[in-house]
PDB file of N, CA and C in Angstrom:
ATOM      1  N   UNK U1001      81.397  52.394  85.777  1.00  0.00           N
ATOM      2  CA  UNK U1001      82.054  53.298  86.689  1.00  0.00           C
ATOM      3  C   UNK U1001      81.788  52.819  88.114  1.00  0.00           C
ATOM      4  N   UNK U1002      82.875  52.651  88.898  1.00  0.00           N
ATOM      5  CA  UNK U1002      82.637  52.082  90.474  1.00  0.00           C
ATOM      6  C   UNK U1002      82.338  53.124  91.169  1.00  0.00           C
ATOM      7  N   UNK U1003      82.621  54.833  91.281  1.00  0.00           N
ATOM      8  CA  UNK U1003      82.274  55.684  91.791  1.00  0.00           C
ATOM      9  C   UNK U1003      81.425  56.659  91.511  1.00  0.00           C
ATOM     10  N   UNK U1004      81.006  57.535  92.458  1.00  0.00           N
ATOM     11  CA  UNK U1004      79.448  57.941  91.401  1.00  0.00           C
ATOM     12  C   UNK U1004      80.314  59.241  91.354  1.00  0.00           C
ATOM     13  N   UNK U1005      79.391  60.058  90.386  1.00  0.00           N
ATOM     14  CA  UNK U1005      80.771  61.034  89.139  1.00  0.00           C
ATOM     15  C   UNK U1005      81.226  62.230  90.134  1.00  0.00           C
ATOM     16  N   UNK U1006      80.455  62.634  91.508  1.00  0.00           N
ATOM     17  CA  UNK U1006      81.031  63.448  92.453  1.00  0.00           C
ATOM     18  C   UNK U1006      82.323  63.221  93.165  1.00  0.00           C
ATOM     19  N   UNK U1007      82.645  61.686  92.889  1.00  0.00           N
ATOM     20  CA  UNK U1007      84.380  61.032  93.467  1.00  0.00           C
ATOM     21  C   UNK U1007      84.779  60.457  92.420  1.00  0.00           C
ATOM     22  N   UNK U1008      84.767  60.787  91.164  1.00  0.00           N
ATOM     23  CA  UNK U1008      85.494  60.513  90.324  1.00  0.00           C
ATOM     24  C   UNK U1008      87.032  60.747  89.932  1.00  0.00           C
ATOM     25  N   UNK U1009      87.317  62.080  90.530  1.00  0.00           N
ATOM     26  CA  UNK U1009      88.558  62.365  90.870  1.00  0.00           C
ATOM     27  C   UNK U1009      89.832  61.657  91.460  1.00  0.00           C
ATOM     28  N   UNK U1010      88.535  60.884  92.275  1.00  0.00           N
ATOM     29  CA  UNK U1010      89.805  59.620  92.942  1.00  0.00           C
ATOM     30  C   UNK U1010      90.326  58.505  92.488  1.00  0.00           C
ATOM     31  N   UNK U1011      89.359  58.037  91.203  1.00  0.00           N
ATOM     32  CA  UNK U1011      89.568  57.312  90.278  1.00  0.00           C
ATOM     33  C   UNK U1011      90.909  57.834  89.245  1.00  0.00           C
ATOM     34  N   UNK U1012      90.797  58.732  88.850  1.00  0.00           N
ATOM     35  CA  UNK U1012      92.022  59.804  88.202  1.00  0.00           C
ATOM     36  C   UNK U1012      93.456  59.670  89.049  1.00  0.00           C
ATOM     37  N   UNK U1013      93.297  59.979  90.357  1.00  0.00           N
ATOM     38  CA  UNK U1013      94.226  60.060  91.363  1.00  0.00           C
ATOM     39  C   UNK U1013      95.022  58.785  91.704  1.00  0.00           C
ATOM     40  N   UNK U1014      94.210  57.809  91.708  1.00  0.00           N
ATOM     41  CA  UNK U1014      94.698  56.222  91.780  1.00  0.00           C
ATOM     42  C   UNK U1014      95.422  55.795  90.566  1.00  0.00           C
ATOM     43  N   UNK U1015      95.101  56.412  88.977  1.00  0.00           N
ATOM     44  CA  UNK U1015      95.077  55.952  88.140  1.00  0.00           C
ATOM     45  C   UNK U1015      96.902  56.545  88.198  1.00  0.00           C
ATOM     46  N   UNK U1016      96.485  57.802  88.283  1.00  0.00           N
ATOM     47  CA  UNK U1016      98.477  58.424  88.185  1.00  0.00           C
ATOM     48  C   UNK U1016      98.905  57.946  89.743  1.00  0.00           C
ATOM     49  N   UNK U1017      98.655  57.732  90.209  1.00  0.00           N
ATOM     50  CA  UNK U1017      99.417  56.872  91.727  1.00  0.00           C
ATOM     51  C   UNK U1017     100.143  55.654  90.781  1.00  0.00           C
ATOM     52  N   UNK U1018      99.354  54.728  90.367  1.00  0.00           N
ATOM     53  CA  UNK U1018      99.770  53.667  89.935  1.00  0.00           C
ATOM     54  C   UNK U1018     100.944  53.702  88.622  1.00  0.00           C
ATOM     55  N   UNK U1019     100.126  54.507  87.729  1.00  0.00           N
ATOM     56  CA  UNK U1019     101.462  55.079  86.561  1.00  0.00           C
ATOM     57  C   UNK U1019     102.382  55.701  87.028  1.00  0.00           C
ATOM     58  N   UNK U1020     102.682  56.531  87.971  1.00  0.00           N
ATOM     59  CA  UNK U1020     104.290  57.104  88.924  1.00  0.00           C
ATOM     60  C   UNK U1020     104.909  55.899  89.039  1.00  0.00           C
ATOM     61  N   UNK U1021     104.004  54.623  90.224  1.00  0.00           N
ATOM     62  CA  UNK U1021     104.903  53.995  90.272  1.00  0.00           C
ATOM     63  C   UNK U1021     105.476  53.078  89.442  1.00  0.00           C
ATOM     64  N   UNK U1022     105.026  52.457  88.684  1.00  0.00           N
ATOM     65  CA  UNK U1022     105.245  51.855  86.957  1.00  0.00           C
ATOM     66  C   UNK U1022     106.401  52.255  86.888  1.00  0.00           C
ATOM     67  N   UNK U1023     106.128  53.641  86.484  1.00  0.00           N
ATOM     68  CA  UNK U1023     107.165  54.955  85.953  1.00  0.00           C
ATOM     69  C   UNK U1023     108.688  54.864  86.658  1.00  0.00           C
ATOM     70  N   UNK U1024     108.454  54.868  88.191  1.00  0.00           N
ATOM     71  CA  UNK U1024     110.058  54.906  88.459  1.00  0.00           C
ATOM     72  C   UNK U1024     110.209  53.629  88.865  1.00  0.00           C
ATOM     73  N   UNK U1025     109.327  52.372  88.789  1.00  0.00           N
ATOM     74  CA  UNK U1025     110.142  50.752  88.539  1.00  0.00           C
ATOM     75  C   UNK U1025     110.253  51.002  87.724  1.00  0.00           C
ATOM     76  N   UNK U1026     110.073  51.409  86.530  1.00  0.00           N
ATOM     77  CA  UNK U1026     110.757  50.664  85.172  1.00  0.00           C
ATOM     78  C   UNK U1026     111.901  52.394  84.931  1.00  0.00           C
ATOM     79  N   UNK U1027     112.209  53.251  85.565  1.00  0.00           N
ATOM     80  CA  UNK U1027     113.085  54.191  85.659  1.00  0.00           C
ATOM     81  C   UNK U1027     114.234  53.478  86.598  1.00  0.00           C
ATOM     82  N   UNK U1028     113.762  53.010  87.288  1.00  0.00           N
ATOM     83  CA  UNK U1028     115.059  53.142  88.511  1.00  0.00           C
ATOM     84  C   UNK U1028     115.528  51.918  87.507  1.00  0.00           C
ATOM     85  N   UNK U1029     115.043  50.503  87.082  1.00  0.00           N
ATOM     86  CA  UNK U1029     115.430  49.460  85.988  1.00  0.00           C
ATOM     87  C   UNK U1029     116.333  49.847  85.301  1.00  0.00           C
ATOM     88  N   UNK U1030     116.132  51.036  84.320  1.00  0.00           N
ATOM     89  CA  UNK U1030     117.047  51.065  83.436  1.00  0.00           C
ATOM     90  C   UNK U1030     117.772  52.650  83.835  1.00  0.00           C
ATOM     91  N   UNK U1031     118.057  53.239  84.998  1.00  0.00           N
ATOM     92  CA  UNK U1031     119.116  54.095  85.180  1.00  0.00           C
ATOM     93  C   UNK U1031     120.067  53.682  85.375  1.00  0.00           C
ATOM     94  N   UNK U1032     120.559  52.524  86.173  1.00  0.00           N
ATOM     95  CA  UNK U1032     122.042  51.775  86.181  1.00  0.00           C
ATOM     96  C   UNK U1032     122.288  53.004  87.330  1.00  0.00           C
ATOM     97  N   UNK U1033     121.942  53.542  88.571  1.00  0.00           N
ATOM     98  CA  UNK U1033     122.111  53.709  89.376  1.00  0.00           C
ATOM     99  C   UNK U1033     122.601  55.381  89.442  1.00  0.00           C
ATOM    100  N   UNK U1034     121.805  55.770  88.293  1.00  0.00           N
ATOM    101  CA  UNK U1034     122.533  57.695  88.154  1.00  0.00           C
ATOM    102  C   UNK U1034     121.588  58.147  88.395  1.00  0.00           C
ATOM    103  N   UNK U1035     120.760  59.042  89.360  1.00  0.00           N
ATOM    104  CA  UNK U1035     119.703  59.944  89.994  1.00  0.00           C
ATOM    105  C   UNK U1035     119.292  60.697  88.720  1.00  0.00           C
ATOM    106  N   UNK U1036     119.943  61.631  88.206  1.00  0.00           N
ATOM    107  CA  UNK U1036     119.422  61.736  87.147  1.00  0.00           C
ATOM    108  C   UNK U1036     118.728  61.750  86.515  1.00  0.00           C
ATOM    109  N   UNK U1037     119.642  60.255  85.099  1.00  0.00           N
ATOM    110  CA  UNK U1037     119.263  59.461  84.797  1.00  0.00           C
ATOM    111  C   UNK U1037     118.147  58.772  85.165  1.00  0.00           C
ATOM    112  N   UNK U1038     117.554  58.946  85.881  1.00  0.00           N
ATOM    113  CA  UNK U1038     116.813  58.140  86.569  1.00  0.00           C
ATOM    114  C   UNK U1038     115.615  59.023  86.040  1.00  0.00           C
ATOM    115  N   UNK U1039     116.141  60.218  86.845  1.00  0.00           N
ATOM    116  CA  UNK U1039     114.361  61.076  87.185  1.00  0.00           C
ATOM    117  C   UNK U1039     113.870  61.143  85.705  1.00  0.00           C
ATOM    118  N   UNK U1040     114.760  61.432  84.981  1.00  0.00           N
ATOM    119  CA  UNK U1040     114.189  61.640  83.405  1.00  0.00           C
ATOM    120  C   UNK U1040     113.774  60.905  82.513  1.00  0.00           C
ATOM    121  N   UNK U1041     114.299  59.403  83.025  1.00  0.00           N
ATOM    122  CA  UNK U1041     113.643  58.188  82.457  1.00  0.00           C
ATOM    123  C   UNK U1041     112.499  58.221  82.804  1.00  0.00           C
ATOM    124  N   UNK U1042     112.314  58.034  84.382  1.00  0.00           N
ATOM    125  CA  UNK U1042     110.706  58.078  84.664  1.00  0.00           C
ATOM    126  C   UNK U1042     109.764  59.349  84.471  1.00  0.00           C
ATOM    127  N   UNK U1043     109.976  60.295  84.243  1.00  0.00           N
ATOM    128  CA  UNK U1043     109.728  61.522  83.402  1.00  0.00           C
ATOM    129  C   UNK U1043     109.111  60.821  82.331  1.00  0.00           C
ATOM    130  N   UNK U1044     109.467  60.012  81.464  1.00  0.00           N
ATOM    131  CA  UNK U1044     109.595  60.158  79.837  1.00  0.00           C
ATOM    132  C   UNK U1044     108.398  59.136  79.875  1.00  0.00           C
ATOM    133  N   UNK U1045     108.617  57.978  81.029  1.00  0.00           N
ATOM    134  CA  UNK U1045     107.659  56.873  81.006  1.00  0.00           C
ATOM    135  C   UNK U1045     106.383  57.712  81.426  1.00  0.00           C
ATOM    136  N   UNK U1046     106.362  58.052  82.619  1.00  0.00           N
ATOM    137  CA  UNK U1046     105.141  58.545  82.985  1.00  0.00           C
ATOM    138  C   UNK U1046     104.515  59.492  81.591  1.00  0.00           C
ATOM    139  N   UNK U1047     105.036  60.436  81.033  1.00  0.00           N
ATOM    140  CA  UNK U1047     104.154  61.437  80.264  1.00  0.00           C
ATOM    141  C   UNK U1047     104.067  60.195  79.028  1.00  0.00           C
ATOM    142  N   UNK U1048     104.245  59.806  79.214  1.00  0.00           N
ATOM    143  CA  UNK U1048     104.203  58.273  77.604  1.00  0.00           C
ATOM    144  C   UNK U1048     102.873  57.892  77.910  1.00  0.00           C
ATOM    145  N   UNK U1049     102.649  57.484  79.330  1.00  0.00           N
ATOM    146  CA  UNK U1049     101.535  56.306  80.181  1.00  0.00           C
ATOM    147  C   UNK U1049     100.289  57.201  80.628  1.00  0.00           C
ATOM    148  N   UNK U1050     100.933  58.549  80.879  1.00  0.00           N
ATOM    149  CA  UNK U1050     100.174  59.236  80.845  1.00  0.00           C
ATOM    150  C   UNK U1050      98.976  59.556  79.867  1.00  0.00           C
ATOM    151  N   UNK U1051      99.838  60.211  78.443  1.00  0.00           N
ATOM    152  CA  UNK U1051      99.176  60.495  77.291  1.00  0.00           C
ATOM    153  C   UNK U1051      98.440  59.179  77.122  1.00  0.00           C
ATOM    154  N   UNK U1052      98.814  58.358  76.896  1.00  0.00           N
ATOM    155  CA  UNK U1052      98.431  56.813  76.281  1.00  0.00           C
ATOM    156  C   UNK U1052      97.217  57.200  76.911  1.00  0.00           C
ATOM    157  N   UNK U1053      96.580  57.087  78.382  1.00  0.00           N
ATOM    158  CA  UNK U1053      95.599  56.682  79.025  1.00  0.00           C
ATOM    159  C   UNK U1053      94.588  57.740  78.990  1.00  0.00           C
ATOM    160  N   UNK U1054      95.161  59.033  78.790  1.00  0.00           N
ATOM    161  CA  UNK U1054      94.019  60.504  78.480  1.00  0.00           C
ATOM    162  C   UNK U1054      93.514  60.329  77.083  1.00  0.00           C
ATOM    163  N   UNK U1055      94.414  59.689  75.968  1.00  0.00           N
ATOM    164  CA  UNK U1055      94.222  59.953  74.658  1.00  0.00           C
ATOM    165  C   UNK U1055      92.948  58.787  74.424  1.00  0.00           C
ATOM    166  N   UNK U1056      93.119  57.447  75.204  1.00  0.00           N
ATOM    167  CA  UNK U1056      92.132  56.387  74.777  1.00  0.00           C
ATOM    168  C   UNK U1056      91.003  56.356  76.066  1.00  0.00           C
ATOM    169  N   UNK U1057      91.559  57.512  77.073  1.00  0.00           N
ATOM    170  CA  UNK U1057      89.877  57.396  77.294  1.00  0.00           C
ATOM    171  C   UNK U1057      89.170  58.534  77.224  1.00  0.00           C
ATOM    172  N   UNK U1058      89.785  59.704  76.839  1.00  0.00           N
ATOM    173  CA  UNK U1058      88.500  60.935  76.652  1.00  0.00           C
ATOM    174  C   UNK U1058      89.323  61.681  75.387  1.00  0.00           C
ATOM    175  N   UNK U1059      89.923  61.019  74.456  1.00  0.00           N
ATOM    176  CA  UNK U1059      90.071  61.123  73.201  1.00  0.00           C
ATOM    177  C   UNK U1059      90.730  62.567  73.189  1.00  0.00           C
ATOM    178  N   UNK U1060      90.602  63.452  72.107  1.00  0.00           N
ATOM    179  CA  UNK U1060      91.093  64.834  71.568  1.00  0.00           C
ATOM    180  C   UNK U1060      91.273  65.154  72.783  1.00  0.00           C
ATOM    181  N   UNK U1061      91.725  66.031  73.689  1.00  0.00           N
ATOM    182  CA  UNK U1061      91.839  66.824  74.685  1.00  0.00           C
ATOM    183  C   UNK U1061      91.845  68.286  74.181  1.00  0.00           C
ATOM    184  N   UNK U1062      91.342  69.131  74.271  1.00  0.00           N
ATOM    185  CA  UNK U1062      92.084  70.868  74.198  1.00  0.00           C
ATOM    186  C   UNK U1062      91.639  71.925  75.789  1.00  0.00           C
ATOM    187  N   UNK U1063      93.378  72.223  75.840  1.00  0.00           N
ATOM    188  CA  UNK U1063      93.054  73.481  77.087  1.00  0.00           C
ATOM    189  C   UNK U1063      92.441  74.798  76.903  1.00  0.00           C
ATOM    190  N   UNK U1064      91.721  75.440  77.513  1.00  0.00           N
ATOM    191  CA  UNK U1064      90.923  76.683  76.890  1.00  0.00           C
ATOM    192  C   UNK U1064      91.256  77.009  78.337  1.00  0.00           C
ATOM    193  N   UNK U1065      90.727  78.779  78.209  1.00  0.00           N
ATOM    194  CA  UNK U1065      90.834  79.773  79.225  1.00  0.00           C
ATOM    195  C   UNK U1065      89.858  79.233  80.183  1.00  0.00           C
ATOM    196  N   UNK U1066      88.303  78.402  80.224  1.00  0.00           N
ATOM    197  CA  UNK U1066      87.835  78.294  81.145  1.00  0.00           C
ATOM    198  C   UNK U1066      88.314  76.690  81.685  1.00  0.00           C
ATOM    199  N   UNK U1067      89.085  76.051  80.979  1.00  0.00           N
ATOM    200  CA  UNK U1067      89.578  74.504  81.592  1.00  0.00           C
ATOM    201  C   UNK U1067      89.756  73.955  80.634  1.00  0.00           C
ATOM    202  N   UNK U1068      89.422  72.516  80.501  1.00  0.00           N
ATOM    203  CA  UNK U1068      89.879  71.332  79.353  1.00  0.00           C
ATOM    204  C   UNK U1068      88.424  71.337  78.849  1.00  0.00           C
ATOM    205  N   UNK U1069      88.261  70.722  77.246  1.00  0.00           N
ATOM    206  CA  UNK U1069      87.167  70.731  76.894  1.00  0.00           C
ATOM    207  C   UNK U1069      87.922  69.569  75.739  1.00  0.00           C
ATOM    208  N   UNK U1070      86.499  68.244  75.619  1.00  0.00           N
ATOM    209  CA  UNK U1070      87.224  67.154  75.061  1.00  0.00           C
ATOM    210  C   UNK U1070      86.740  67.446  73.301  1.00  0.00           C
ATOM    211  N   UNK U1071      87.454  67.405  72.541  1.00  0.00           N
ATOM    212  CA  UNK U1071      87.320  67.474  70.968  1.00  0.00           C
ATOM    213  C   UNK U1071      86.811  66.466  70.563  1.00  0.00           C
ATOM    214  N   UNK U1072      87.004  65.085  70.835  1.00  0.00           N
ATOM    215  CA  UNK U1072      86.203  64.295  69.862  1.00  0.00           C
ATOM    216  C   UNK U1072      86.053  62.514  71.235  1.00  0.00           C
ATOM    217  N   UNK U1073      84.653  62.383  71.050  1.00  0.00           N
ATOM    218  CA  UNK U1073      84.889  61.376  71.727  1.00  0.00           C
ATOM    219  C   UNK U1073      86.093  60.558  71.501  1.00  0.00           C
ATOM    220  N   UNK U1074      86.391  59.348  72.651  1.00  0.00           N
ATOM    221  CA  UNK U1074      87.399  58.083  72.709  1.00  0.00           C
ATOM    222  C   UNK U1074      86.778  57.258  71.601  1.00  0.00           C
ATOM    223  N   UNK U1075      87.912  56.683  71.078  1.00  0.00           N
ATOM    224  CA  UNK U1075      87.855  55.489  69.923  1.00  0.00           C
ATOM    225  C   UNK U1075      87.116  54.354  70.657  1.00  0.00           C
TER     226      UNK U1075
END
């Protein structure tokens, strides 16, 4: 870990900075120029790149009334 666990958040924050933009290069790529089209492609990428990266690094996820609580360590 490069940050100590009180700025860890920013690590998180950088991480979806970088997957947005992924998300609408490879959205705006294949909209063929319809706004749209567009937003919902990168919609579909991001929650794809998203999940991918929550699921392999803090494994099970579940939401509860007091926040997130992780079910089973990462593989």
């Amino acid at each position: 870990m490069l940050l100590p666990p009180e700025y860890a958040w920013i690590g998180l924050v950088a991480m979806g900075a970088v997957f947005v933009f992924i998300a609408d290069l490879i959205g705006n790529t294949l909209s063929f120029h319809n706004r749209f089209l567009n937003a919902v492609t990168t919609t579909i990428v991001f929650a794809a790149a998203f999940a991918f990266f929550i699921y392999f690094r803090y494994g099970s996820v579940m939401l509860t009334d007091w926040g997130v609580a992780v079910m089973k360590p990462a593989p």
